[in-house]
Amino acid sequence: MIGRRVKEIRMQKKLSLSQLAERAEIAKSYLSNIERDICINPTIDVVEKLAQALKVHPAVLLSWEIKELGSGIDDSFSCIKSHISTLDSLQLKELRDSIDIVVWKREKVPLSDLGNLI
């Protein structure tokens, strides 16, 4: 979860809760709730603010692994094709939402730049 990752990076950077909250322009109590996993689903805006304040890419806070383009694309596509027909309408909507996030991330920061930000 994001809370443990935020706290871990904050501690590595020797920032207090108050300092990070001020830098990220969010309430200290809200940051505390995120770090203690009381708030487990902060908005993208909050994740971006925290990432900027901690000087890391948002993917780092989300513990997303960034892989080289082209590696395993055929395997990924085959996996998606084999499972897509078994998904119900809610699962298809979740898949579409996930794809929208990936597209948003790609447009926000080119994948080739992600390796330099971590």
N, CA, C and O atoms as a printed pandas DataFrame, in Angstrom:
     atom_number atom_name residue_name chain_id  residue_number  x_coord  y_coord  z_coord
0              1         N          MET        A               1    0.838   -1.187    0.000
1              2        CA          MET        A               1    0.000    0.000    0.000
2              3         C          MET        A               1    0.881    1.248    0.000
3              4         O          MET        A               1    2.044    1.210    0.400
4              5         N          ILE        A               2    0.310    2.324   -0.448
5              6        CA          ILE        A               2    1.064    3.545   -0.636
6              7         C          ILE        A               2    1.572    4.134    0.689
7              8         O          ILE        A               2    2.633    4.756    0.727
8              9         N          GLY        A               3    0.820    3.938    1.759
9             10        CA          GLY        A               3    1.191    4.534    3.041
10            11         C          GLY        A               3    2.559    4.127    3.532
11            12         O          GLY        A               3    3.353    4.970    3.949
12            13         N          ARG        A               4    2.837    2.839    3.484
13            14        CA          ARG        A               4    4.151    2.352    3.933
14            15         C          ARG        A               4    5.260    2.925    3.077
15            16         O          ARG        A               4    6.325    3.282    3.583
16            17         N          ARG        A               5    5.014    3.015    1.786
17            18        CA          ARG        A               5    6.031    3.522    0.856
18            19         C          ARG        A               5    6.294    5.004    1.103
19            20         O          ARG        A               5    7.448    5.432    1.102
20            21         N          VAL        A               6    5.242    5.791    1.313
21            22        CA          VAL        A               6    5.391    7.223    1.595
22            23         C          VAL        A               6    6.207    7.409    2.879
23            24         O          VAL        A               6    7.150    8.198    2.915
24            25         N          LYS        A               7    5.837    6.681    3.919
25            26        CA          LYS        A               7    6.544    6.817    5.190
26            27         C          LYS        A               7    8.012    6.402    5.055
27            28         O          LYS        A               7    8.904    7.070    5.576
28            29         N          GLU        A               8    8.248    5.300    4.353
29            30        CA          GLU        A               8    9.616    4.811    4.165
30            31         C          GLU        A               8   10.484    5.868    3.470
31            32         O          GLU        A               8   11.601    6.140    3.910
32            33         N          ILE        A               9    9.980    6.449    2.405
33            34        CA          ILE        A               9   10.746    7.458    1.667
34            35         C          ILE        A               9   10.891    8.730    2.495
35            36         O          ILE        A               9   11.950    9.357    2.489
36            37         N          ARG        A              10    9.833    9.113    3.207
37            38        CA          ARG        A              10    9.901   10.300    4.069
38            39         C          ARG        A              10   10.989   10.130    5.120
39            40         O          ARG        A              10   11.760   11.053    5.381
40            41         N          MET        A              11   11.048    8.948    5.722
41            42        CA          MET        A              11   12.050    8.688    6.759
42            43         C          MET        A              11   13.463    8.674    6.146
43            44         O          MET        A              11   14.402    9.191    6.752
44            45         N          GLN        A              12   13.614    8.092    4.960
45            46        CA          GLN        A              12   14.916    8.080    4.287
46            47         C          GLN        A              12   15.407    9.497    4.020
47            48         O          GLN        A              12   16.604    9.776    4.093
48            49         N          LYS        A              13   14.480   10.377    3.713
49            50        CA          LYS        A              13   14.832   11.761    3.408
50            51         C          LYS        A              13   14.874   12.634    4.658
51            52         O          LYS        A              13   15.086   13.844    4.582
52            53         N          LYS        A              14   14.667   11.993    5.813
53            54        CA          LYS        A              14   14.731   12.669    7.115
54            55         C          LYS        A              14   13.792   13.879    7.192
55            56         O          LYS        A              14   14.167   14.960    7.646
56            57         N          LEU        A              15   12.564   13.654    6.731
57            58        CA          LEU        A              15   11.529   14.682    6.799
58            59         C          LEU        A              15   10.534   14.324    7.886
59            60         O          LEU        A              15   10.192   13.155    8.063
60            61         N          SER        A              16   10.076   15.314    8.604
61            62        CA          SER        A              16    9.010   15.071    9.574
62            63         C          SER        A              16    7.682   15.015    8.836
63            64         O          SER        A              16    7.577   15.420    7.679
64            65         N          LEU        A              17    6.686   14.513    9.517
65            66        CA          LEU        A              17    5.341   14.473    8.954
66            67         C          LEU        A              17    4.891   15.887    8.587
67            68         O          LEU        A              17    4.322   16.109    7.518
68            69         N          SER        A              18    5.150   16.833    9.478
69            70        CA          SER        A              18    4.763   18.227    9.240
70            71         C          SER        A              18    5.472   18.813    8.029
71            72         O          SER        A              18    4.862   19.524    7.230
72            73         N          GLN        A              19    6.766   18.514    7.892
73            74        CA          GLN        A              19    7.525   19.049    6.758
74            75         C          GLN        A              19    6.987   18.525    5.431
75            76         O          GLN        A              19    6.814   19.286    4.479
76            77         N          LEU        A              20    6.721   17.219    5.373
77            78        CA          LEU        A              20    6.211   16.654    4.130
78            79         C          LEU        A              20    4.814   17.184    3.833
79            80         O          LEU        A              20    4.508   17.515    2.688
80            81         N          ALA        A              21    3.978   17.267    4.837
81            82        CA          ALA        A              21    2.620   17.785    4.623
82            83         C          ALA        A              21    2.671   19.212    4.085
83            84         O          ALA        A              21    1.912   19.569    3.184
84            85         N          GLU        A              22    3.563   20.018    4.636
85            86        CA          GLU        A              22    3.702   21.398    4.180
86            87         C          GLU        A              22    4.205   21.451    2.737
87            88         O          GLU        A              22    3.676   22.201    1.917
88            89         N          ARG        A              23    5.231   20.651    2.433
89            90        CA          ARG        A              23    5.778   20.629    1.072
90            91         C          ARG        A              23    4.754   20.143    0.056
91            92         O          ARG        A              23    4.696   20.648   -1.065
92            93         N          ALA        A              24    3.951   19.165    0.449
93            94        CA          ALA        A              24    2.949   18.599   -0.459
94            95         C          ALA        A              24    1.651   19.401   -0.473
95            96         O          ALA        A              24    0.759   19.153   -1.284
96            97         N          GLU        A              25    1.567   20.347    0.423
97            98        CA          GLU        A              25    0.368   21.186    0.544
98            99         C          GLU        A              25   -0.885   20.353    0.809
99           100         O          GLU        A              25   -1.929   20.544    0.185
100          101         N          ILE        A              26   -0.746   19.419    1.761
101          102        CA          ILE        A              26   -1.892   18.641    2.231
102          103         C          ILE        A              26   -1.908   18.711    3.750
103          104         O          ILE        A              26   -0.899   19.040    4.373
104          105         N          ALA        A              27   -3.040   18.407    4.335
105          106        CA          ALA        A              27   -3.168   18.460    5.789
106          107         C          ALA        A              27   -2.306   17.379    6.448
107          108         O          ALA        A              27   -2.219   16.251    5.962
108          109         N          LYS        A              28   -1.680   17.744    7.549
109          110        CA          LYS        A              28   -0.846   16.795    8.286
110          111         C          LYS        A              28   -1.667   15.579    8.718
111          112         O          LYS        A              28   -1.176   14.452    8.657
112          113         N          SER        A              29   -2.896   15.795    9.148
113          114        CA          SER        A              29   -3.745   14.679    9.579
114          115         C          SER        A              29   -4.062   13.737    8.419
115          116         O          SER        A              29   -4.138   12.521    8.599
116          117         N          TYR        A              30   -4.246   14.308    7.228
117          118        CA          TYR        A              30   -4.507   13.485    6.049
118          119         C          TYR        A              30   -3.278   12.655    5.696
119          120         O          TYR        A              30   -3.395   11.471    5.379
120          121         N          LEU        A              31   -2.098   13.276    5.750
121          122        CA          LEU        A              31   -0.856   12.552    5.489
122          123         C          LEU        A              31   -0.672   11.431    6.508
123          124         O          LEU        A              31   -0.267   10.325    6.152
124          125         N          SER        A              32   -0.964   11.713    7.752
125          126        CA          SER        A              32   -0.860   10.691    8.796
126          127         C          SER        A              32   -1.792    9.516    8.497
127          128         O          SER        A              32   -1.410    8.357    8.660
128          129         N          ASN        A              33   -3.009    9.819    8.060
129          130        CA          ASN        A              33   -3.964    8.761    7.706
130          131         C          ASN        A              33   -3.483    7.936    6.520
131          132         O          ASN        A              33   -3.704    6.726    6.475
132          133         N          ILE        A              34   -2.826    8.580    5.560
133          134        CA          ILE        A              34   -2.274    7.849    4.423
134          135         C          ILE        A              34   -1.172    6.918    4.898
135          136         O          ILE        A              34   -1.156    5.738    4.550
136          137         N          GLU        A              35   -0.249    7.451    5.695
137          138        CA          GLU        A              35    0.888    6.646    6.158
138          139         C          GLU        A              35    0.460    5.472    7.036
139          140         O          GLU        A              35    1.112    4.428    7.037
140          141         N          ARG        A              36   -0.623    5.636    7.776
141          142        CA          ARG        A              36   -1.093    4.555    8.647
142          143         C          ARG        A              36   -2.105    3.650    7.945
143          144         O          ARG        A              36   -2.740    2.804    8.575
144          145         N          ASP        A              37   -2.245    3.840    6.635
145          146        CA          ASP        A              37   -3.162    3.051    5.811
146          147         C          ASP        A              37   -4.610    3.132    6.277
147          148         O          ASP        A              37   -5.385    2.192    6.103
148          149         N          ILE        A              38   -4.958    4.256    6.865
149          150        CA          ILE        A              38   -6.365    4.521    7.175
150          151         C          ILE        A              38   -7.033    5.032    5.896
151          152         O          ILE        A              38   -8.156    4.647    5.570
152          153         N          CYS        A              39   -6.332    5.894    5.190
153          154        CA          CYS        A              39   -6.759    6.334    3.865
154          155         C          CYS        A              39   -5.920    5.549    2.870
155          156         O          CYS        A              39   -4.740    5.841    2.676
156          157         N          ILE        A              40   -6.526    4.559    2.245
157          158        CA          ILE        A              40   -5.754    3.662    1.371
158          159         C          ILE        A              40   -5.905    3.996   -0.112
159          160         O          ILE        A              40   -5.298    3.338   -0.958
160          161         N          ASN        A              41   -6.702    5.004   -0.430
161          162        CA          ASN        A              41   -6.942    5.317   -1.832
162          163         C          ASN        A              41   -6.887    6.823   -2.079
163          164         O          ASN        A              41   -7.895    7.425   -2.448
164          165         N          PRO        A              42   -5.706    7.443   -1.878
165          166        CA          PRO        A              42   -5.626    8.892   -2.131
166          167         C          PRO        A              42   -5.792    9.185   -3.617
167          168         O          PRO        A              42   -5.524    8.330   -4.461
168          169         N          THR        A              43   -6.230   10.383   -3.924
169          170        CA          THR        A              43   -6.441   10.761   -5.322
170          171         C          THR        A              43   -5.108   10.849   -6.061
171          172         O          THR        A              43   -4.042   10.917   -5.449
172          173         N          ILE        A              44   -5.191   10.846   -7.370
173          174        CA          ILE        A              44   -3.994   10.993   -8.204
174          175         C          ILE        A              44   -3.307   12.319   -7.893
175          176         O          ILE        A              44   -2.078   12.394   -7.867
176          177         N          ASP        A              45   -4.102   13.369   -7.656
177          178        CA          ASP        A              45   -3.526   14.679   -7.331
178          179         C          ASP        A              45   -2.675   14.612   -6.066
179          180         O          ASP        A              45   -1.588   15.187   -6.012
180          181         N          VAL        A              46   -3.170   13.913   -5.057
181          182        CA          VAL        A              46   -2.432   13.790   -3.803
182          183         C          VAL        A              46   -1.162   12.967   -4.014
183          184         O          VAL        A              46   -0.106   13.314   -3.484
184          185         N          VAL        A              47   -1.254   11.888   -4.778
185          186        CA          VAL        A              47   -0.067   11.071   -5.068
186          187         C          VAL        A              47    0.975   11.920   -5.793
187          188         O          VAL        A              47    2.164   11.837   -5.487
188          189         N          GLU        A              48    0.538   12.730   -6.745
189          190        CA          GLU        A              48    1.467   13.607   -7.461
190          191         C          GLU        A              48    2.106   14.631   -6.527
191          192         O          GLU        A              48    3.309   14.878   -6.606
192          193         N          LYS        A              49    1.310   15.225   -5.647
193          194        CA          LYS        A              49    1.854   16.202   -4.700
194          195         C          LYS        A              49    2.897   15.565   -3.787
195          196         O          LYS        A              49    3.957   16.142   -3.543
196          197         N          LEU        A              50    2.588   14.374   -3.287
197          198        CA          LEU        A              50    3.535   13.680   -2.414
198          199         C          LEU        A              50    4.808   13.313   -3.179
199          200         O          LEU        A              50    5.916   13.477   -2.668
200          201         N          ALA        A              51    4.643   12.823   -4.390
201          202        CA          ALA        A              51    5.809   12.454   -5.200
202          203         C          ALA        A              51    6.691   13.670   -5.464
203          204         O          ALA        A              51    7.915   13.596   -5.356
204          205         N          GLN        A              52    6.068   14.768   -5.806
205          206        CA          GLN        A              52    6.833   15.987   -6.067
206          207         C          GLN        A              52    7.548   16.456   -4.802
207          208         O          GLN        A              52    8.713   16.849   -4.855
208          209         N          ALA        A              53    6.861   16.415   -3.686
209          210        CA          ALA        A              53    7.463   16.850   -2.417
210          211         C          ALA        A              53    8.619   15.934   -2.004
211          212         O          ALA        A              53    9.589   16.385   -1.395
212          213         N          LEU        A              54    8.508   14.645   -2.341
213          214        CA          LEU        A              54    9.556   13.682   -2.003
214          215         C          LEU        A              54   10.612   13.555   -3.107
215          216         O          LEU        A              54   11.614   12.857   -2.952
216          217         N          LYS        A              55   10.361   14.250   -4.227
217          218        CA          LYS        A              55   11.281   14.236   -5.373
218          219         C          LYS        A              55   11.475   12.836   -5.948
219          220         O          LYS        A              55   12.593   12.403   -6.225
220          221         N          VAL        A              56   10.343   12.141   -6.117
221          222        CA          VAL        A              56   10.332   10.830   -6.759
222          223         C          VAL        A              56    9.201   10.808   -7.777
223          224         O          VAL        A              56    8.327   11.676   -7.756
224          225         N          HIS        A              57    9.212    9.834   -8.656
225          226        CA          HIS        A              57    8.124    9.673   -9.605
226          227         C          HIS        A              57    6.941    9.029   -8.885
227          228         O          HIS        A              57    7.150    8.194   -8.004
228          229         N          PRO        A              58    5.704    9.391   -9.234
229          230        CA          PRO        A              58    4.541    8.768   -8.588
230          231         C          PRO        A              58    4.562    7.244   -8.630
231          232         O          PRO        A              58    4.070    6.594   -7.707
232          233         N          ALA        A              59    5.124    6.669   -9.687
233          234        CA          ALA        A              59    5.207    5.205   -9.797
234          235         C          ALA        A              59    5.997    4.608   -8.638
235          236         O          ALA        A              59    5.730    3.482   -8.218
236          237         N          VAL        A              60    6.956    5.348   -8.125
237          238        CA          VAL        A              60    7.754    4.868   -6.994
238          239         C          VAL        A              60    6.863    4.731   -5.754
239          240         O          VAL        A              60    6.968    3.750   -5.018
240          241         N          LEU        A              61    5.997    5.704   -5.527
241          242        CA          LEU        A              61    5.102    5.650   -4.361
242          243         C          LEU        A              61    4.103    4.514   -4.489
243          244         O          LEU        A              61    3.706    3.906   -3.496
244          245         N          LEU        A              62    3.705    4.238   -5.711
245          246        CA          LEU        A              62    2.725    3.191   -5.949
246          247         C          LEU        A              62    3.361    1.819   -6.057
247          248         O          LEU        A              62    2.666    0.819   -6.236
248          249         N          SER        A              63    4.688    1.766   -5.947
249          250        CA          SER        A              63    5.467    0.523   -6.037
250          251         C          SER        A              63    5.252   -0.187   -7.357
251          252         O          SER        A              63    5.264   -1.416   -7.427
252          253         N          TRP        A              64    5.054    0.601   -8.403
253          254        CA          TRP        A              64    4.921    0.027   -9.733
254          255         C          TRP        A              64    6.297   -0.262  -10.271
255          256         O          TRP        A              64    7.214    0.550  -10.143
256          257         N          GLU        A              65    6.435   -1.420  -10.871
257          258        CA          GLU        A              65    7.692   -1.800  -11.485
258          259         C          GLU        A              65    7.684   -1.313  -12.924
259          260         O          GLU        A              65    6.721   -1.530  -13.660
260          261         N          ILE        A              66    8.757   -0.659  -13.315
261          262        CA          ILE        A              66    8.849   -0.124  -14.666
262          263         C          ILE        A              66    9.770   -1.031  -15.464
263          264         O          ILE        A              66   10.938   -1.211  -15.119
264          265         N          LYS        A              67    9.230   -1.597  -16.536
265          266        CA          LYS        A              67    9.986   -2.534  -17.355
266          267         C          LYS        A              67   10.282   -1.906  -18.703
267          268         O          LYS        A              67    9.647   -0.934  -19.112
268          269         N          GLU        A              68   11.242   -2.474  -19.370
269          270        CA          GLU        A              68   11.610   -2.021  -20.705
270          271         C          GLU        A              68   10.439   -2.258  -21.662
271          272         O          GLU        A              68    9.749   -3.273  -21.575
272          273         N          LEU        A              69   10.228   -1.315  -22.569
273          274        CA          LEU        A              69    9.233   -1.516  -23.613
274          275         C          LEU        A              69    9.695   -2.645  -24.517
275          276         O          LEU        A              69   10.890   -2.790  -24.777
276          277         N          GLY        A              70    8.778   -3.421  -24.983
277          278        CA          GLY        A              70    9.113   -4.482  -25.907
278          279         C          GLY        A              70    9.364   -5.814  -25.230
279          280         O          GLY        A              70    9.297   -6.849  -25.892
280          281         N          SER        A              71    9.649   -5.830  -23.950
281          282        CA          SER        A              71    9.913   -7.107  -23.281
282          283         C          SER        A              71    8.598   -7.713  -22.832
283          284         O          SER        A              71    7.899   -7.157  -21.984
284          285         N          GLY        A              72    8.270   -8.851  -23.406
285          286        CA          GLY        A              72    7.080   -9.572  -22.994
286          287         C          GLY        A              72    5.784   -9.034  -23.550
287          288         O          GLY        A              72    4.720   -9.395  -23.046
288          289         N          ILE        A              73    5.817   -8.187  -24.565
289          290        CA          ILE        A              73    4.580   -7.625  -25.109
290          291         C          ILE        A              73    3.700   -8.733  -25.680
291          292         O          ILE        A              73    2.490   -8.739  -25.458
292          293         N          ASP        A              74    4.298   -9.664  -26.412
293          294        CA          ASP        A              74    3.511  -10.768  -26.976
294          295         C          ASP        A              74    2.870  -11.600  -25.870
295          296         O          ASP        A              74    1.704  -11.982  -25.970
296          297         N          ASP        A              75    3.642  -11.882  -24.803
297          298        CA          ASP        A              75    3.100  -12.644  -23.676
298          299         C          ASP        A              75    1.951  -11.898  -23.010
299          300         O          ASP        A              75    0.933  -12.498  -22.663
300          301         N          SER        A              76    2.114  -10.590  -22.831
301          302        CA          SER        A              76    1.071   -9.788  -22.192
302          303         C          SER        A              76   -0.197   -9.775  -23.037
303          304         O          SER        A              76   -1.301   -9.949  -22.521
304          305         N          PHE        A              77   -0.028   -9.571  -24.323
305          306        CA          PHE        A              77   -1.179   -9.537  -25.220
306          307         C          PHE        A              77   -1.899  -10.884  -25.237
307          308         O          PHE        A              77   -3.129  -10.930  -25.223
308          309         N          SER        A              78   -1.153  -11.959  -25.266
309          310        CA          SER        A              78   -1.754  -13.306  -25.246
310          311         C          SER        A              78   -2.531  -13.545  -23.958
311          312         O          SER        A              78   -3.618  -14.122  -23.974
312          313         N          CYS        A              79   -1.970  -13.102  -22.861
313          314        CA          CYS        A              79   -2.632  -13.255  -21.563
314          315         C          CYS        A              79   -3.952  -12.490  -21.541
315          316         O          CYS        A              79   -4.973  -13.013  -21.093
316          317         N          ILE        A              80   -3.926  -11.265  -22.023
317          318        CA          ILE        A              80   -5.138  -10.441  -22.052
318          319         C          ILE        A              80   -6.194  -11.092  -22.942
319          320         O          ILE        A              80   -7.359  -11.195  -22.560
320          321         N          LYS        A              81   -5.781  -11.529  -24.126
321          322        CA          LYS        A              81   -6.720  -12.169  -25.057
322          323         C          LYS        A              81   -7.352  -13.418  -24.444
323          324         O          LYS        A              81   -8.542  -13.672  -24.628
324          325         N          SER        A              82   -6.553  -14.188  -23.721
325          326        CA          SER        A              82   -7.089  -15.437  -23.180
326          327         C          SER        A              82   -8.081  -15.207  -22.039
327          328         O          SER        A              82   -8.928  -16.061  -21.781
328          329         N          HIS        A              83   -7.990  -14.083  -21.364
329          330        CA          HIS        A              83   -8.855  -13.837  -20.208
330          331         C          HIS        A              83  -10.013  -12.889  -20.480
331          332         O          HIS        A              83  -10.992  -12.889  -19.734
332          333         N          ILE        A              84   -9.922  -12.094  -21.516
333          334        CA          ILE        A              84  -10.901  -11.027  -21.713
334          335         C          ILE        A              84  -12.322  -11.560  -21.907
335          336         O          ILE        A              84  -13.280  -10.929  -21.459
336          337         N          SER        A              85  -12.470  -12.696  -22.560
337          338        CA          SER        A              85  -13.812  -13.229  -22.809
338          339         C          SER        A              85  -14.465  -13.779  -21.543
339          340         O          SER        A              85  -15.670  -14.032  -21.530
340          341         N          THR        A              86  -13.687  -13.965  -20.485
341          342        CA          THR        A              86  -14.247  -14.506  -19.242
342          343         C          THR        A              86  -14.654  -13.409  -18.258
343          344         O          THR        A              86  -15.198  -13.705  -17.194
344          345         N          LEU        A              87  -14.396  -12.143  -18.603
345          346        CA          LEU        A              87  -14.678  -11.042  -17.686
346          347         C          LEU        A              87  -16.136  -10.613  -17.766
347          348         O          LEU        A              87  -16.731  -10.599  -18.844
348          349         N          ASP        A              88  -16.709  -10.262  -16.610
349          350        CA          ASP        A              88  -18.069   -9.726  -16.615
350          351         C          ASP        A              88  -17.997   -8.217  -16.879
351          352         O          ASP        A              88  -16.902   -7.670  -17.012
352          353         N          SER        A              89  -19.133   -7.548  -16.955
353          354        CA          SER        A              89  -19.160   -6.129  -17.331
354          355         C          SER        A              89  -18.435   -5.243  -16.318
355          356         O          SER        A              89  -17.787   -4.272  -16.709
356          357         N          LEU        A              90  -18.533   -5.557  -15.032
357          358        CA          LEU        A              90  -17.833   -4.764  -14.022
358          359         C          LEU        A              90  -16.319   -4.923  -14.169
359          360         O          LEU        A              90  -15.575   -3.947  -14.072
360          361         N          GLN        A              91  -15.873   -6.140  -14.400
361          362        CA          GLN        A              91  -14.445   -6.387  -14.586
362          363         C          GLN        A              91  -13.926   -5.723  -15.857
363          364         O          GLN        A              91  -12.800   -5.226  -15.882
364          365         N          LEU        A              92  -14.734   -5.712  -16.902
365          366        CA          LEU        A              92  -14.337   -5.025  -18.134
366          367         C          LEU        A              92  -14.201   -3.522  -17.900
367          368         O          LEU        A              92  -13.294   -2.883  -18.431
368          369         N          LYS        A              93  -15.114   -2.964  -17.098
369          370        CA          LYS        A              93  -15.014   -1.537  -16.763
370          371         C          LYS        A              93  -13.737   -1.276  -15.961
371          372         O          LYS        A              93  -13.052   -0.283  -16.209
372          373         N          GLU        A              94  -13.406   -2.146  -15.008
373          374        CA          GLU        A              94  -12.177   -1.990  -14.232
374          375         C          GLU        A              94  -10.949   -2.071  -15.137
375          376         O          GLU        A              94   -9.989   -1.322  -14.957
376          377         N          LEU        A              95  -10.983   -2.977  -16.105
377          378        CA          LEU        A              95   -9.882   -3.103  -17.060
378          379         C          LEU        A              95   -9.755   -1.821  -17.878
379          380         O          LEU        A              95   -8.651   -1.322  -18.097
380          381         N          ARG        A              96  -10.871   -1.304  -18.319
381          382        CA          ARG        A              96  -10.843   -0.049  -19.091
382          383         C          ARG        A              96  -10.291    1.083  -18.235
383          384         O          ARG        A              96   -9.485    1.880  -18.715
384          385         N          ASP        A              97  -10.711    1.167  -16.976
385          386        CA          ASP        A              97  -10.188    2.201  -16.073
386          387         C          ASP        A              97   -8.678    2.057  -15.900
387          388         O          ASP        A              97   -7.953    3.052  -15.872
388          389         N          SER        A              98   -8.212    0.826  -15.784
389          390        CA          SER        A              98   -6.770    0.581  -15.655
390          391         C          SER        A              98   -6.029    1.032  -16.903
391          392         O          SER        A              98   -4.960    1.636  -16.815
392          393         N          ILE        A              99   -6.593    0.743  -18.050
393          394        CA          ILE        A              99   -5.972    1.169  -19.305
394          395         C          ILE        A              99   -5.938    2.689  -19.381
395          396         O          ILE        A              99   -4.945    3.270  -19.818
396          397         N          ASP        A             100   -7.025    3.337  -18.954
397          398        CA          ASP        A             100   -7.064    4.804  -18.946
398          399         C          ASP        A             100   -5.941    5.376  -18.085
399          400         O          ASP        A             100   -5.336    6.385  -18.448
400          401         N          ILE        A             101   -5.660    4.744  -16.952
401          402        CA          ILE        A             101   -4.581    5.205  -16.069
402          403         C          ILE        A             101   -3.233    5.041  -16.760
403          404         O          ILE        A             101   -2.394    5.940  -16.707
404          405         N          VAL        A             102   -3.024    3.906  -17.401
405          406        CA          VAL        A             102   -1.767    3.675  -18.114
406          407         C          VAL        A             102   -1.583    4.720  -19.210
407          408         O          VAL        A             102   -0.490    5.265  -19.368
408          409         N          VAL        A             103   -2.638    5.005  -19.968
409          410        CA          VAL        A             103   -2.557    6.004  -21.027
410          411         C          VAL        A             103   -2.293    7.377  -20.429
411          412         O          VAL        A             103   -1.487    8.139  -20.965
412          413         N          TRP        A             104   -2.954    7.701  -19.336
413          414        CA          TRP        A             104   -2.743    8.992  -18.673
414          415         C          TRP        A             104   -1.288    9.128  -18.226
415          416         O          TRP        A             104   -0.668   10.171  -18.434
416          417         N          LYS        A             105   -0.744    8.076  -17.613
417          418        CA          LYS        A             105    0.652    8.106  -17.169
418          419         C          LYS        A             105    1.593    8.294  -18.349
419          420         O          LYS        A             105    2.550    9.063  -18.270
420          421         N          ARG        A             106    1.323    7.595  -19.437
421          422        CA          ARG        A             106    2.185    7.689  -20.619
422          423         C          ARG        A             106    2.179    9.101  -21.181
423          424         O          ARG        A             106    3.221    9.613  -21.589
424          425         N          GLU        A             107    1.005    9.736  -21.204
425          426        CA          GLU        A             107    0.910   11.099  -21.723
426          427         C          GLU        A             107    1.527   12.106  -20.764
427          428         O          GLU        A             107    2.075   13.124  -21.187
428          429         N          LYS        A             108    1.437   11.820  -19.489
429          430        CA          LYS        A             108    1.968   12.725  -18.458
430          431         C          LYS        A             108    3.488   12.699  -18.452
431          432         O          LYS        A             108    4.124   13.752  -18.468
432          433         N          VAL        A             109    4.074   11.512  -18.429
433          434        CA          VAL        A             109    5.523   11.336  -18.412
434          435         C          VAL        A             109    5.863   10.208  -19.376
435          436         O          VAL        A             109    5.419    9.077  -19.175
436          437         N          PRO        A             110    6.637   10.487  -20.415
437          438        CA          PRO        A             110    7.001    9.407  -21.347
438          439         C          PRO        A             110    7.711    8.265  -20.609
439          440         O          PRO        A             110    8.519    8.502  -19.712
440          441         N          LEU        A             111    7.398    7.027  -20.999
441          442        CA          LEU        A             111    8.000    5.859  -20.336
442          443         C          LEU        A             111    9.510    5.896  -20.388
443          444         O          LEU        A             111   10.170    5.415  -19.466
444          445         N          SER        A             112   10.074    6.457  -21.446
445          446        CA          SER        A             112   11.534    6.508  -21.547
446          447         C          SER        A             112   12.138    7.387  -20.452
447          448         O          SER        A             112   13.309    7.218  -20.111
448          449         N          ASP        A             113   11.367    8.317  -19.896
449          450        CA          ASP        A             113   11.862    9.195  -18.835
450          451         C          ASP        A             113   11.739    8.592  -17.452
451          452         O          ASP        A             113   12.376    9.079  -16.518
452          453         N          LEU        A             114   10.927    7.529  -17.285
453          454        CA          LEU        A             114   10.682    6.981  -15.955
454          455         C          LEU        A             114   11.938    6.428  -15.305
455          456         O          LEU        A             114   12.110    6.561  -14.093
456          457         N          GLY        A             115   12.806    5.820  -16.070
457          458        CA          GLY        A             115   14.032    5.248  -15.504
458          459         C          GLY        A             115   14.903    6.295  -14.862
459          460         O          GLY        A             115   15.616    5.992  -13.905
460          461         N          ASN        A             116   14.872    7.522  -15.354
461          462        CA          ASN        A             116   15.679    8.600  -14.799
462          463         C          ASN        A             116   15.101    9.183  -13.523
463          464         O          ASN        A             116   15.807    9.854  -12.769
464          465         N          LEU        A             117   13.811    8.931  -13.272
465          466        CA          LEU        A             117   13.128    9.539  -12.131
466          467         C          LEU        A             117   13.157    8.682  -10.891
467          468         O          LEU        A             117   12.862    9.168   -9.799
468          469         N          ILE        A             118   13.500    7.435  -11.029
469          470        CA          ILE        A             118   13.469    6.515   -9.887
470          471         C          ILE        A             118   14.821    6.499   -9.227
471          472         O          ILE        A             118   15.018    5.789   -8.242
